[in-house]
Amino acid sequence: MKNTDSSVNQFILRAQAGDPNAQQEIWDRFFPQLLELARLRLHGGAKRVGDEEDVALSVLNSYFAGAQENKFPEVRGRDELWRLLSRMTQRKAVDWIRFHSRQKRHVMGESALMADAGAKGEPAGADARRPIDGIASDQPTPVMELIVIEECQRLMKLLPDELRGVVLRRLEGHSNLAIAQMNSCSLATIERRMKLVREIWSKAENERIQPT
């Protein structure tokens, strides 16, 4: 093992114990690369001056906090640490773009997956946060379009055909009642399927934000 790799291993162990000097060493070694990665991921999106620094800072702060809670026991060397930090940076960059885009754009995707106003068993606005964001917005940037496409494809692959069809109808603007009539089934059946979709996606989102 190279000396540099060995030193990083020691810094990782010491950082897990809360050693500020070890954390500073990791910071100095990885911050420039994370900054560049965040800059590339945010390029063309809803970006402001300094956003890439905020993303990189957030990643390292999250890593140090998680390391002290032993959330990353598999990270023992330079390669494992870089893979973890790069994944966290890309995810935080996507979340950053989504957050700032939501301040300016009309978000259709989430509302399309919410229960109909007054629908049986689910009041309007219930469970308002969804894993799928920004399905449609006015004049999205190329980066936003790519992120939306990637996210939609990822989430749709998680669903069996019968659930995927219901989601597509919802995204087309049809109500649960209309979808039930199209599928010759009861409203309760469609509502159960939509609930299952939200459960599947929420579980996937929770797993997604936990680095592996």
Coordinates of C-alpha atoms in Angstrom, one line a residue:
M1 CA 0.0 0.0 0.0
K2 CA 1.3 3.4 -0.9
N3 CA 2.3 5.8 1.9
T4 CA -0.2 8.3 0.8
D5 CA -3.0 5.6 1.0
S6 CA -1.8 4.6 4.5
S7 CA -1.8 8.2 5.7
V8 CA -5.4 8.6 4.4
N9 CA -6.4 5.5 6.3
Q10 CA -5.0 6.9 9.5
F11 CA -6.8 10.2 8.9
I12 CA -10.0 8.4 8.4
L13 CA -9.7 6.5 11.7
R14 CA -8.8 9.7 13.5
A15 CA -11.5 11.7 11.9
Q16 CA -14.0 9.1 13.1
A17 CA -12.8 9.8 16.6
G18 CA -13.4 13.5 16.1
D19 CA -9.7 14.6 15.6
P20 CA -9.9 18.1 14.1
N21 CA -6.4 17.8 12.7
A22 CA -7.3 14.6 10.8
Q23 CA -10.5 16.3 9.5
Q24 CA -8.4 19.2 8.3
E25 CA -6.1 16.8 6.4
I26 CA -9.0 15.2 4.7
W27 CA -10.5 18.6 4.0
D28 CA -7.3 19.8 2.3
R29 CA -6.9 16.6 0.2
F30 CA -10.4 16.3 -1.0
F31 CA -12.1 19.7 -1.0
P32 CA -10.6 20.9 -4.3
Q33 CA -11.8 17.8 -6.2
L34 CA -15.2 18.0 -4.6
L35 CA -15.5 21.6 -5.5
E36 CA -14.7 20.9 -9.1
L37 CA -17.2 18.0 -9.1
A38 CA -19.9 20.2 -7.7
R39 CA -19.1 22.9 -10.2
L40 CA -19.5 20.4 -13.1
R41 CA -22.8 19.0 -11.7
L42 CA -24.3 22.5 -11.1
H43 CA -23.1 23.9 -14.5
G44 CA -26.1 25.3 -16.4
G45 CA -28.5 24.7 -13.6
A46 CA -30.2 26.9 -11.0
K47 CA -26.7 28.1 -9.8
R48 CA -25.5 31.1 -8.0
V49 CA -22.0 32.3 -7.3
G50 CA -20.6 30.1 -4.5
D51 CA -23.1 27.4 -4.7
E52 CA -20.5 24.8 -5.6
E53 CA -18.6 25.8 -2.4
D54 CA -21.7 25.4 -0.3
V55 CA -22.3 21.9 -1.8
A56 CA -18.7 20.8 -1.2
L57 CA -18.7 22.2 2.4
S58 CA -22.0 20.4 3.1
V59 CA -20.6 17.1 1.9
L60 CA -17.6 17.2 4.1
N61 CA -19.5 18.4 7.1
S62 CA -22.0 15.6 6.6
Y63 CA -19.2 13.1 6.2
F64 CA -17.4 14.2 9.4
A65 CA -20.7 14.1 11.4
G66 CA -21.6 10.7 10.0
A67 CA -18.2 9.2 10.5
Q68 CA -18.3 10.1 14.2
E69 CA -21.6 8.2 14.4
N70 CA -19.9 5.2 12.6
K71 CA -22.3 5.5 9.6
F72 CA -19.6 4.6 7.1
P73 CA -17.8 1.6 8.6
E74 CA -16.9 0.3 5.1
V75 CA -14.8 3.4 4.4
R76 CA -11.2 2.5 5.3
G77 CA -9.1 3.8 2.5
R78 CA -8.6 6.6 -0.1
D79 CA -10.7 4.9 -2.8
E80 CA -13.6 4.1 -0.6
L81 CA -13.6 7.6 0.8
W82 CA -13.5 9.2 -2.6
R83 CA -16.4 7.1 -3.9
L84 CA -18.5 8.0 -0.9
L85 CA -17.7 11.7 -1.1
S86 CA -18.3 11.9 -4.8
R87 CA -21.7 10.2 -4.5
M88 CA -22.7 12.5 -1.7
T89 CA -21.6 15.5 -3.8
Q90 CA -23.6 14.5 -6.9
R91 CA -26.7 13.9 -4.8
K92 CA -26.4 17.1 -2.9
A93 CA -25.8 19.0 -6.2
V94 CA -29.0 17.5 -7.6
D95 CA -30.9 18.4 -4.4
W96 CA -29.4 22.0 -4.6
I97 CA -30.6 22.4 -8.2
R98 CA -34.1 21.1 -7.3
F99 CA -34.4 23.4 -4.3
H100 CA -33.5 26.6 -6.1
S101 CA -35.5 25.6 -9.2
R102 CA -38.6 25.1 -7.1
Q103 CA -38.4 28.7 -6.0
K104 CA -38.8 29.9 -9.6
R105 CA -40.7 27.2 -11.4
H106 CA -44.2 25.7 -11.3
V107 CA -43.8 22.1 -10.1
M108 CA -46.3 19.7 -11.7
G109 CA -44.8 16.3 -10.9
E110 CA -45.5 16.3 -7.2
S111 CA -49.0 17.7 -7.4
A112 CA -49.8 15.1 -10.1
L113 CA -49.0 12.3 -7.7
M114 CA -51.0 13.8 -4.8
A115 CA -54.4 12.6 -3.9
D116 CA -57.3 14.3 -5.6
A117 CA -58.8 17.1 -3.6
G118 CA -61.4 15.5 -1.3
A119 CA -60.5 12.0 -2.5
K120 CA -61.6 9.3 -0.2
G121 CA -59.0 8.5 2.5
E122 CA -56.5 11.2 1.4
P123 CA -57.2 14.9 1.8
A124 CA -55.8 17.4 -0.6
G125 CA -52.2 18.2 0.2
A126 CA -51.6 15.1 2.2
D127 CA -48.1 13.7 2.1
A128 CA -47.1 16.7 0.0
R129 CA -43.4 15.8 -0.3
R130 CA -42.7 13.3 -3.0
P131 CA -39.4 11.8 -4.3
I132 CA -40.2 12.9 -7.8
D133 CA -39.8 16.7 -8.3
G134 CA -39.9 19.1 -11.2
I135 CA -41.6 16.8 -13.7
A136 CA -42.6 19.8 -15.8
S137 CA -41.5 23.5 -15.6
D138 CA -41.5 26.4 -17.9
Q139 CA -38.4 26.4 -20.2
P140 CA -36.2 24.1 -18.1
T141 CA -32.5 24.3 -18.6
P142 CA -30.7 21.4 -20.4
V143 CA -29.2 20.3 -17.0
M144 CA -32.7 20.3 -15.4
E145 CA -34.1 18.3 -18.3
L146 CA -31.4 15.7 -17.9
I147 CA -31.9 15.5 -14.2
V148 CA -35.7 15.1 -14.6
I149 CA -35.3 12.4 -17.3
E150 CA -32.8 10.5 -15.2
E151 CA -35.0 10.7 -12.1
C152 CA -38.2 9.7 -13.9
Q153 CA -36.5 6.7 -15.5
R154 CA -35.0 5.6 -12.2
L155 CA -38.3 5.8 -10.3
M156 CA -40.4 4.3 -13.1
K157 CA -38.1 1.2 -13.1
L158 CA -39.0 0.6 -9.5
L159 CA -42.6 0.0 -10.4
P160 CA -44.5 -3.0 -11.7
D161 CA -46.4 -2.5 -14.9
E162 CA -49.8 -2.0 -13.3
L163 CA -48.5 0.8 -11.1
R164 CA -46.4 2.4 -13.8
G165 CA -49.6 2.7 -16.0
V166 CA -51.4 4.5 -13.2
V167 CA -48.6 7.0 -12.7
L168 CA -48.4 7.8 -16.4
R169 CA -52.1 8.6 -16.4
R170 CA -51.7 10.8 -13.3
L171 CA -48.8 12.7 -15.0
E172 CA -51.1 13.2 -18.0
G173 CA -53.5 15.0 -15.7
H174 CA -56.2 12.4 -15.2
S175 CA -57.9 12.1 -11.8
N176 CA -58.0 8.9 -9.8
L177 CA -61.7 8.5 -10.7
A178 CA -61.0 8.9 -14.4
I179 CA -58.2 6.4 -14.2
A180 CA -60.5 3.9 -12.4
Q181 CA -63.0 4.3 -15.2
M182 CA -60.3 3.8 -17.8
N183 CA -59.1 0.6 -16.1
S184 CA -62.6 -0.7 -15.3
C185 CA -61.9 -0.9 -11.6
S186 CA -62.9 0.9 -8.4
L187 CA -61.7 4.2 -7.2
A188 CA -60.4 2.5 -4.1
T189 CA -58.2 0.2 -6.2
I190 CA -56.5 3.2 -7.9
E191 CA -56.1 5.0 -4.6
R192 CA -54.4 1.9 -3.1
R193 CA -52.1 1.7 -6.1
M194 CA -51.1 5.3 -5.8
K195 CA -50.5 4.8 -2.1
L196 CA -48.2 1.9 -2.9
V197 CA -46.4 4.0 -5.5
R198 CA -45.7 6.6 -2.9
E199 CA -44.5 4.0 -0.4
I200 CA -42.1 2.4 -3.0
W201 CA -40.7 5.8 -4.0
S202 CA -40.4 7.1 -0.4
K203 CA -38.5 3.9 0.6
A204 CA -36.2 4.2 -2.5
E205 CA -35.5 7.9 -1.7
N206 CA -34.6 7.1 1.9
E207 CA -32.2 4.4 0.8
R208 CA -30.8 6.7 -1.9
I209 CA -29.6 9.3 0.6
Q210 CA -27.8 6.7 2.6
P211 CA -24.4 6.1 1.0
T212 CA -23.5 2.5 0.5

